[in-house]
Amino acid sequence: MSTVTIYNLIGQTAGSRKRYMEQAYANHKRALLALVEEVVEEVVPAVVEEVVEEVVPAVVEEVVPAVVEEVVPAVVEEVVPAVVEVLIV
């Protein structure tokens, strides 16, 4: 085998490897984009729906009354007199 033939074979192998890697990259990129699209189209709406149906009502039922029962009286007892005192002085 001549030196030129050997260099040609090496060049063809390198070119084939480069094309293979480019194709593999393109395939992985397409698969990743399809996965992202599926998440955006199916998972995100499902999570939003779950939050709206489950979390928001739970917050309204449990957190809001707790705030009204505990935080509002504390504000009235501590903050309002301090504000009035500052305004009077």
Backbone as XML, in Angstrom:
<?xml version="1.0"?>
<chain id="A" units="angstrom">
  <residue number="1" name="MET">
    <atom name="N" x="0.848" y="-1.162" z="0.000"/>
    <atom name="CA" x="0.000" y="0.000" z="0.000"/>
    <atom name="C" x="0.895" y="1.227" z="0.000"/>
  </residue>
  <residue number="2" name="SER">
    <atom name="N" x="0.532" y="2.183" z="-0.804"/>
    <atom name="CA" x="1.361" y="3.380" z="-0.885"/>
    <atom name="C" x="0.992" y="4.335" z="0.250"/>
  </residue>
  <residue number="3" name="THR">
    <atom name="N" x="1.883" y="5.277" z="0.471"/>
    <atom name="CA" x="1.662" y="6.276" z="1.508"/>
    <atom name="C" x="0.429" y="7.119" z="1.189"/>
  </residue>
  <residue number="4" name="VAL">
    <atom name="N" x="0.211" y="7.439" z="-0.073"/>
    <atom name="CA" x="-0.942" y="8.244" z="-0.476"/>
    <atom name="C" x="-2.234" y="7.486" z="-0.164"/>
  </residue>
  <residue number="5" name="THR">
    <atom name="N" x="-2.259" y="6.181" z="-0.442"/>
    <atom name="CA" x="-3.446" y="5.365" z="-0.159"/>
    <atom name="C" x="-3.738" y="5.344" z="1.331"/>
  </residue>
  <residue number="6" name="ILE">
    <atom name="N" x="-2.712" y="5.208" z="2.135"/>
    <atom name="CA" x="-2.885" y="5.186" z="3.599"/>
    <atom name="C" x="-3.453" y="6.523" z="4.075"/>
  </residue>
  <residue number="7" name="TYR">
    <atom name="N" x="-2.892" y="7.638" z="3.574"/>
    <atom name="CA" x="-3.407" y="8.962" z="3.980"/>
    <atom name="C" x="-4.861" y="9.148" z="3.526"/>
  </residue>
  <residue number="8" name="ASN">
    <atom name="N" x="-5.203" y="8.646" z="2.352"/>
    <atom name="CA" x="-6.585" y="8.742" z="1.870"/>
    <atom name="C" x="-7.530" y="7.952" z="2.778"/>
  </residue>
  <residue number="9" name="LEU">
    <atom name="N" x="-7.112" y="6.754" z="3.174"/>
    <atom name="CA" x="-7.938" y="5.946" z="4.076"/>
    <atom name="C" x="-8.120" y="6.632" z="5.430"/>
  </residue>
  <residue number="10" name="ILE">
    <atom name="N" x="-7.061" y="7.217" z="5.954"/>
    <atom name="CA" x="-7.137" y="7.940" z="7.236"/>
    <atom name="C" x="-8.092" y="9.129" z="7.094"/>
  </residue>
  <residue number="11" name="GLY">
    <atom name="N" x="-7.968" y="9.857" z="6.001"/>
    <atom name="CA" x="-8.859" y="11.000" z="5.770"/>
    <atom name="C" x="-10.307" y="10.578" z="5.654"/>
  </residue>
  <residue number="12" name="GLN">
    <atom name="N" x="-10.576" y="9.471" z="4.980"/>
    <atom name="CA" x="-11.947" y="8.987" z="4.840"/>
    <atom name="C" x="-12.506" y="8.556" z="6.195"/>
  </residue>
  <residue number="13" name="THR">
    <atom name="N" x="-11.678" y="7.913" z="6.997"/>
    <atom name="CA" x="-12.114" y="7.469" z="8.319"/>
    <atom name="C" x="-12.430" y="8.675" z="9.199"/>
  </residue>
  <residue number="14" name="ALA">
    <atom name="N" x="-11.585" y="9.676" z="9.173"/>
    <atom name="CA" x="-11.811" y="10.879" z="9.965"/>
    <atom name="C" x="-13.071" y="11.604" z="9.496"/>
  </residue>
  <residue number="15" name="GLY">
    <atom name="N" x="-13.252" y="11.668" z="8.188"/>
    <atom name="CA" x="-14.454" y="12.301" z="7.650"/>
    <atom name="C" x="-15.709" y="11.540" z="8.038"/>
  </residue>
  <residue number="16" name="SER">
    <atom name="N" x="-15.652" y="10.212" z="7.999"/>
    <atom name="CA" x="-16.796" y="9.391" z="8.393"/>
    <atom name="C" x="-17.108" y="9.590" z="9.877"/>
  </residue>
  <residue number="17" name="ARG">
    <atom name="N" x="-16.083" y="9.635" z="10.690"/>
    <atom name="CA" x="-16.252" y="9.833" z="12.130"/>
    <atom name="C" x="-16.893" y="11.200" z="12.400"/>
  </residue>
  <residue number="18" name="LYS">
    <atom name="N" x="-16.441" y="12.212" z="11.668"/>
    <atom name="CA" x="-16.998" y="13.560" z="11.853"/>
    <atom name="C" x="-18.470" y="13.583" z="11.456"/>
  </residue>
  <residue number="19" name="ARG">
    <atom name="N" x="-18.817" y="12.966" z="10.316"/>
    <atom name="CA" x="-20.221" y="12.916" z="9.892"/>
    <atom name="C" x="-21.066" y="12.140" z="10.897"/>
  </residue>
  <residue number="20" name="TYR">
    <atom name="N" x="-20.516" y="11.046" z="11.416"/>
    <atom name="CA" x="-21.243" y="10.255" z="12.423"/>
    <atom name="C" x="-21.514" y="11.094" z="13.671"/>
  </residue>
  <residue number="21" name="MET">
    <atom name="N" x="-20.515" y="11.827" z="14.139"/>
    <atom name="CA" x="-20.670" y="12.650" z="15.342"/>
    <atom name="C" x="-21.674" y="13.775" z="15.087"/>
  </residue>
  <residue number="22" name="GLU">
    <atom name="N" x="-21.630" y="14.381" z="13.921"/>
    <atom name="CA" x="-22.587" y="15.439" z="13.596"/>
    <atom name="C" x="-24.016" y="14.883" z="13.572"/>
  </residue>
  <residue number="23" name="GLN">
    <atom name="N" x="-24.188" y="13.694" z="12.993"/>
    <atom name="CA" x="-25.509" y="13.067" z="12.935"/>
    <atom name="C" x="-25.978" y="12.685" z="14.332"/>
  </residue>
  <residue number="24" name="ALA">
    <atom name="N" x="-25.094" y="12.145" z="15.149"/>
    <atom name="CA" x="-25.455" y="11.778" z="16.520"/>
    <atom name="C" x="-25.862" y="13.016" z="17.310"/>
  </residue>
  <residue number="25" name="TYR">
    <atom name="N" x="-25.134" y="14.116" z="17.139"/>
    <atom name="CA" x="-25.466" y="15.375" z="17.813"/>
    <atom name="C" x="-26.843" y="15.859" z="17.378"/>
  </residue>
  <residue number="26" name="ALA">
    <atom name="N" x="-27.107" y="15.811" z="16.078"/>
    <atom name="CA" x="-28.403" y="16.262" z="15.557"/>
    <atom name="C" x="-29.531" y="15.388" z="16.105"/>
  </residue>
  <residue number="27" name="ASN">
    <atom name="N" x="-29.306" y="14.071" z="16.179"/>
    <atom name="CA" x="-30.325" y="13.162" z="16.717"/>
    <atom name="C" x="-30.600" y="13.456" z="18.188"/>
  </residue>
  <residue number="28" name="HIS">
    <atom name="N" x="-29.553" y="13.658" z="18.965"/>
    <atom name="CA" x="-29.722" y="13.959" z="20.391"/>
    <atom name="C" x="-30.417" y="15.303" z="20.583"/>
  </residue>
  <residue number="29" name="LYS">
    <atom name="N" x="-30.071" y="16.258" z="19.756"/>
    <atom name="CA" x="-30.693" y="17.580" z="19.854"/>
    <atom name="C" x="-32.187" y="17.474" z="19.557"/>
  </residue>
  <residue number="30" name="ARG">
    <atom name="N" x="-32.561" y="16.715" z="18.519"/>
    <atom name="CA" x="-33.972" y="16.520" z="18.194"/>
    <atom name="C" x="-34.704" y="15.829" z="19.339"/>
  </residue>
  <residue number="31" name="ALA">
    <atom name="N" x="-34.081" y="14.817" z="19.923"/>
    <atom name="CA" x="-34.712" y="14.094" z="21.029"/>
    <atom name="C" x="-34.894" y="15.003" z="22.239"/>
  </residue>
  <residue number="32" name="LEU">
    <atom name="N" x="-33.908" y="15.817" z="22.530"/>
    <atom name="CA" x="-34.005" y="16.736" z="23.663"/>
    <atom name="C" x="-35.086" y="17.782" z="23.419"/>
  </residue>
  <residue number="33" name="LEU">
    <atom name="N" x="-35.150" y="18.326" z="22.224"/>
    <atom name="CA" x="-36.195" y="19.300" z="21.900"/>
    <atom name="C" x="-37.582" y="18.675" z="21.994"/>
  </residue>
  <residue number="34" name="ALA">
    <atom name="N" x="-37.718" y="17.432" z="21.571"/>
    <atom name="CA" x="-39.006" y="16.739" z="21.680"/>
    <atom name="C" x="-39.390" y="16.552" z="23.145"/>
  </residue>
  <residue number="35" name="LEU">
    <atom name="N" x="-38.412" y="16.232" z="23.984"/>
    <atom name="CA" x="-38.671" y="16.070" z="25.415"/>
    <atom name="C" x="-39.094" y="17.391" z="26.047"/>
  </residue>
  <residue number="36" name="VAL">
    <atom name="N" x="-38.411" y="18.465" z="25.707"/>
    <atom name="CA" x="-38.766" y="19.784" z="26.231"/>
    <atom name="C" x="-40.169" y="20.166" z="25.774"/>
  </residue>
  <residue number="37" name="GLU">
    <atom name="N" x="-40.478" y="19.918" z="24.518"/>
    <atom name="CA" x="-41.803" y="20.229" z="23.985"/>
    <atom name="C" x="-42.881" y="19.445" z="24.728"/>
  </residue>
  <residue number="38" name="GLU">
    <atom name="N" x="-42.615" y="18.170" z="24.997"/>
    <atom name="CA" x="-43.574" y="17.343" z="25.731"/>
    <atom name="C" x="-43.786" y="17.876" z="27.148"/>
  </residue>
  <residue number="39" name="VAL">
    <atom name="N" x="-42.710" y="18.271" z="27.804"/>
    <atom name="CA" x="-42.827" y="18.826" z="29.156"/>
    <atom name="C" x="-43.662" y="20.098" z="29.134"/>
  </residue>
  <residue number="40" name="VAL">
    <atom name="N" x="-43.382" y="20.974" z="28.187"/>
    <atom name="CA" x="-44.112" y="22.243" z="28.097"/>
    <atom name="C" x="-45.586" y="22.005" z="27.776"/>
  </residue>
  <residue number="41" name="GLU">
    <atom name="N" x="-45.867" y="21.063" z="26.906"/>
    <atom name="CA" x="-47.249" y="20.838" z="26.477"/>
    <atom name="C" x="-48.060" y="20.003" z="27.457"/>
  </residue>
  <residue number="42" name="GLU">
    <atom name="N" x="-47.411" y="19.088" z="28.188"/>
    <atom name="CA" x="-48.173" y="18.163" z="29.024"/>
    <atom name="C" x="-47.914" y="18.326" z="30.514"/>
  </residue>
  <residue number="43" name="VAL">
    <atom name="N" x="-46.681" y="18.435" z="30.913"/>
    <atom name="CA" x="-46.352" y="18.453" z="32.339"/>
    <atom name="C" x="-46.690" y="19.800" z="32.964"/>
  </residue>
  <residue number="44" name="VAL">
    <atom name="N" x="-46.289" y="20.882" z="32.334"/>
    <atom name="CA" x="-46.534" y="22.210" z="32.901"/>
    <atom name="C" x="-48.031" y="22.461" z="33.084"/>
  </residue>
  <residue number="45" name="PRO">
    <atom name="N" x="-48.879" y="22.224" z="32.075"/>
    <atom name="CA" x="-50.312" y="22.432" z="32.305"/>
    <atom name="C" x="-50.872" y="21.537" z="33.424"/>
  </residue>
  <residue number="46" name="ALA">
    <atom name="N" x="-50.390" y="20.309" z="33.518"/>
    <atom name="CA" x="-50.853" y="19.410" z="34.579"/>
    <atom name="C" x="-50.464" y="19.943" z="35.952"/>
  </residue>
  <residue number="47" name="VAL">
    <atom name="N" x="-49.262" y="20.470" z="36.072"/>
    <atom name="CA" x="-48.815" y="21.033" z="37.349"/>
    <atom name="C" x="-49.628" y="22.275" z="37.690"/>
  </residue>
  <residue number="48" name="VAL">
    <atom name="N" x="-49.849" y="23.123" z="36.717"/>
    <atom name="CA" x="-50.657" y="24.333" z="36.955"/>
    <atom name="C" x="-52.061" y="23.940" z="37.376"/>
  </residue>
  <residue number="49" name="GLU">
    <atom name="N" x="-52.649" y="22.980" z="36.700"/>
    <atom name="CA" x="-53.993" y="22.526" z="37.057"/>
    <atom name="C" x="-54.024" y="21.973" z="38.483"/>
  </residue>
  <residue number="50" name="GLU">
    <atom name="N" x="-53.022" y="21.193" z="38.842"/>
    <atom name="CA" x="-52.932" y="20.627" z="40.192"/>
    <atom name="C" x="-52.820" y="21.735" z="41.238"/>
  </residue>
  <residue number="51" name="VAL">
    <atom name="N" x="-52.005" y="22.727" z="40.943"/>
    <atom name="CA" x="-51.851" y="23.849" z="41.879"/>
    <atom name="C" x="-53.167" y="24.587" z="42.042"/>
  </residue>
  <residue number="52" name="VAL">
    <atom name="N" x="-53.831" y="24.863" z="40.937"/>
    <atom name="CA" x="-55.097" y="25.598" z="40.991"/>
    <atom name="C" x="-56.167" y="24.786" z="41.730"/>
  </residue>
  <residue number="53" name="GLU">
    <atom name="N" x="-56.217" y="23.490" z="41.484"/>
    <atom name="CA" x="-57.263" y="22.660" z="42.087"/>
    <atom name="C" x="-56.963" y="22.264" z="43.530"/>
  </residue>
  <residue number="54" name="GLU">
    <atom name="N" x="-55.700" y="22.079" z="43.878"/>
    <atom name="CA" x="-55.356" y="21.543" z="45.195"/>
    <atom name="C" x="-54.704" y="22.566" z="46.120"/>
  </residue>
  <residue number="55" name="VAL">
    <atom name="N" x="-53.716" y="23.273" z="45.642"/>
    <atom name="CA" x="-52.920" y="24.133" z="46.510"/>
    <atom name="C" x="-53.659" y="25.421" z="46.852"/>
  </residue>
  <residue number="56" name="VAL">
    <atom name="N" x="-54.219" y="26.071" z="45.861"/>
    <atom name="CA" x="-54.901" y="27.348" z="46.111"/>
    <atom name="C" x="-56.049" y="27.170" z="47.110"/>
  </residue>
  <residue number="57" name="PRO">
    <atom name="N" x="-56.936" y="26.188" z="46.929"/>
    <atom name="CA" x="-57.994" y="26.012" z="47.928"/>
    <atom name="C" x="-57.450" y="25.701" z="49.331"/>
  </residue>
  <residue number="58" name="ALA">
    <atom name="N" x="-56.391" y="24.912" z="49.398"/>
    <atom name="CA" x="-55.798" y="24.597" z="50.707"/>
    <atom name="C" x="-55.249" y="25.849" z="51.364"/>
  </residue>
  <residue number="59" name="VAL">
    <atom name="N" x="-54.623" y="26.717" z="50.584"/>
    <atom name="CA" x="-54.103" y="27.971" z="51.134"/>
    <atom name="C" x="-55.252" y="28.835" z="51.625"/>
  </residue>
  <residue number="60" name="VAL">
    <atom name="N" x="-56.305" y="28.926" z="50.825"/>
    <atom name="CA" x="-57.460" y="29.743" z="51.205"/>
    <atom name="C" x="-58.113" y="29.180" z="52.469"/>
  </residue>
  <residue number="61" name="GLU">
    <atom name="N" x="-58.207" y="27.870" z="52.577"/>
    <atom name="CA" x="-58.864" y="27.250" z="53.725"/>
    <atom name="C" x="-58.013" y="27.271" z="54.991"/>
  </residue>
  <residue number="62" name="GLU">
    <atom name="N" x="-56.684" y="27.141" z="54.854"/>
    <atom name="CA" x="-55.843" y="26.980" z="56.033"/>
    <atom name="C" x="-54.977" y="28.196" z="56.350"/>
  </residue>
  <residue number="63" name="VAL">
    <atom name="N" x="-54.346" y="28.762" z="55.365"/>
    <atom name="CA" x="-53.391" y="29.841" z="55.621"/>
    <atom name="C" x="-54.102" y="31.166" z="55.881"/>
  </residue>
  <residue number="64" name="VAL">
    <atom name="N" x="-55.068" y="31.489" z="55.062"/>
    <atom name="CA" x="-55.760" y="32.774" z="55.219"/>
    <atom name="C" x="-56.405" y="32.882" z="56.607"/>
  </residue>
  <residue number="65" name="PRO">
    <atom name="N" x="-57.154" y="31.886" z="57.071"/>
    <atom name="CA" x="-57.717" y="32.004" z="58.423"/>
    <atom name="C" x="-56.642" y="32.115" z="59.509"/>
  </residue>
  <residue number="66" name="ALA">
    <atom name="N" x="-55.553" y="31.404" z="59.339"/>
    <atom name="CA" x="-54.478" y="31.496" z="60.328"/>
    <atom name="C" x="-53.894" y="32.900" z="60.358"/>
  </residue>
  <residue number="67" name="VAL">
    <atom name="N" x="-53.747" y="33.510" z="59.204"/>
    <atom name="CA" x="-53.233" y="34.878" z="59.144"/>
    <atom name="C" x="-54.222" y="35.823" z="59.813"/>
  </residue>
  <residue number="68" name="VAL">
    <atom name="N" x="-55.496" y="35.648" z="59.511"/>
    <atom name="CA" x="-56.520" y="36.508" z="60.101"/>
    <atom name="C" x="-56.550" y="36.337" z="61.624"/>
  </residue>
  <residue number="69" name="GLU">
    <atom name="N" x="-56.420" y="35.108" z="62.102"/>
    <atom name="CA" x="-56.490" y="34.841" z="63.538"/>
    <atom name="C" x="-55.240" y="35.279" z="64.288"/>
  </residue>
  <residue number="70" name="GLU">
    <atom name="N" x="-54.055" y="35.146" z="63.679"/>
    <atom name="CA" x="-52.817" y="35.382" z="64.412"/>
    <atom name="C" x="-52.111" y="36.675" z="64.023"/>
  </residue>
  <residue number="71" name="VAL">
    <atom name="N" x="-52.006" y="36.947" z="62.761"/>
    <atom name="CA" x="-51.208" y="38.088" z="62.318"/>
    <atom name="C" x="-51.977" y="39.396" z="62.489"/>
  </residue>
  <residue number="72" name="VAL">
    <atom name="N" x="-53.233" y="39.402" z="62.101"/>
    <atom name="CA" x="-54.013" y="40.641" z="62.183"/>
    <atom name="C" x="-54.102" y="41.145" z="63.626"/>
  </residue>
  <residue number="73" name="PRO">
    <atom name="N" x="-54.443" y="40.301" z="64.599"/>
    <atom name="CA" x="-54.473" y="40.808" z="65.977"/>
    <atom name="C" x="-53.111" y="41.309" z="66.458"/>
  </residue>
  <residue number="74" name="ALA">
    <atom name="N" x="-52.045" y="40.641" z="66.063"/>
    <atom name="CA" x="-50.710" y="41.085" z="66.464"/>
    <atom name="C" x="-50.402" y="42.446" z="65.866"/>
  </residue>
  <residue number="75" name="VAL">
    <atom name="N" x="-50.795" y="42.667" z="64.634"/>
    <atom name="CA" x="-50.578" y="43.966" z="64.000"/>
    <atom name="C" x="-51.388" y="45.038" z="64.733"/>
  </residue>
  <residue number="76" name="VAL">
    <atom name="N" x="-52.630" y="44.709" z="65.041"/>
    <atom name="CA" x="-53.484" y="45.673" z="65.736"/>
    <atom name="C" x="-52.918" y="45.985" z="67.118"/>
  </residue>
  <residue number="77" name="GLU">
    <atom name="N" x="-52.422" y="44.979" z="67.816"/>
    <atom name="CA" x="-51.921" y="45.174" z="69.179"/>
    <atom name="C" x="-50.562" y="45.873" z="69.221"/>
  </residue>
  <residue number="78" name="GLU">
    <atom name="N" x="-49.689" y="45.584" z="68.259"/>
    <atom name="CA" x="-48.314" y="46.080" z="68.355"/>
    <atom name="C" x="-47.993" y="47.183" z="67.346"/>
  </residue>
  <residue number="79" name="VAL">
    <atom name="N" x="-48.375" y="47.015" z="66.120"/>
    <atom name="CA" x="-47.964" y="47.951" z="65.077"/>
    <atom name="C" x="-48.807" y="49.224" z="65.112"/>
  </residue>
  <residue number="80" name="VAL">
    <atom name="N" x="-50.107" y="49.065" z="65.226"/>
    <atom name="CA" x="-50.986" y="50.235" z="65.207"/>
    <atom name="C" x="-50.635" y="51.209" z="66.332"/>
  </residue>
  <residue number="81" name="PRO">
    <atom name="N" x="-50.476" y="50.770" z="67.599"/>
    <atom name="CA" x="-50.099" y="51.720" z="68.645"/>
    <atom name="C" x="-48.753" y="52.395" z="68.378"/>
  </residue>
  <residue number="82" name="ALA">
    <atom name="N" x="-47.807" y="51.654" z="67.802"/>
    <atom name="CA" x="-46.496" y="52.253" z="67.490"/>
    <atom name="C" x="-46.641" y="53.311" z="66.405"/>
  </residue>
  <residue number="83" name="VAL">
    <atom name="N" x="-47.454" y="53.069" z="65.414"/>
    <atom name="CA" x="-47.669" y="54.040" z="64.352"/>
    <atom name="C" x="-48.376" y="55.279" z="64.915"/>
  </residue>
  <residue number="84" name="VAL">
    <atom name="N" x="-49.372" y="55.056" z="65.754"/>
    <atom name="CA" x="-50.096" y="56.179" z="66.364"/>
    <atom name="C" x="-49.141" y="57.012" z="67.218"/>
  </residue>
  <residue number="85" name="GLU">
    <atom name="N" x="-48.294" y="56.335" z="67.972"/>
    <atom name="CA" x="-47.330" y="57.044" z="68.818"/>
    <atom name="C" x="-46.378" y="57.889" z="67.971"/>
  </residue>
  <residue number="86" name="VAL">
    <atom name="N" x="-45.920" y="57.347" z="66.878"/>
    <atom name="CA" x="-45.013" y="58.091" z="66.007"/>
    <atom name="C" x="-45.735" y="59.279" z="65.380"/>
  </residue>
  <residue number="87" name="LEU">
    <atom name="N" x="-46.972" y="59.093" z="65.004"/>
    <atom name="CA" x="-47.735" y="60.174" z="64.387"/>
    <atom name="C" x="-48.035" y="61.287" z="65.373"/>
  </residue>
  <residue number="88" name="ILE">
    <atom name="N" x="-48.259" y="60.930" z="66.636"/>
    <atom name="CA" x="-48.580" y="61.931" z="67.652"/>
    <atom name="C" x="-47.343" y="62.768" z="67.991"/>
  </residue>
  <residue number="89" name="VAL">
    <atom name="N" x="-46.208" y="62.130" z="68.045"/>
    <atom name="CA" x="-44.969" y="62.824" z="68.401"/>
    <atom name="C" x="-44.527" y="63.607" z="67.248"/>
  </residue>
</chain>
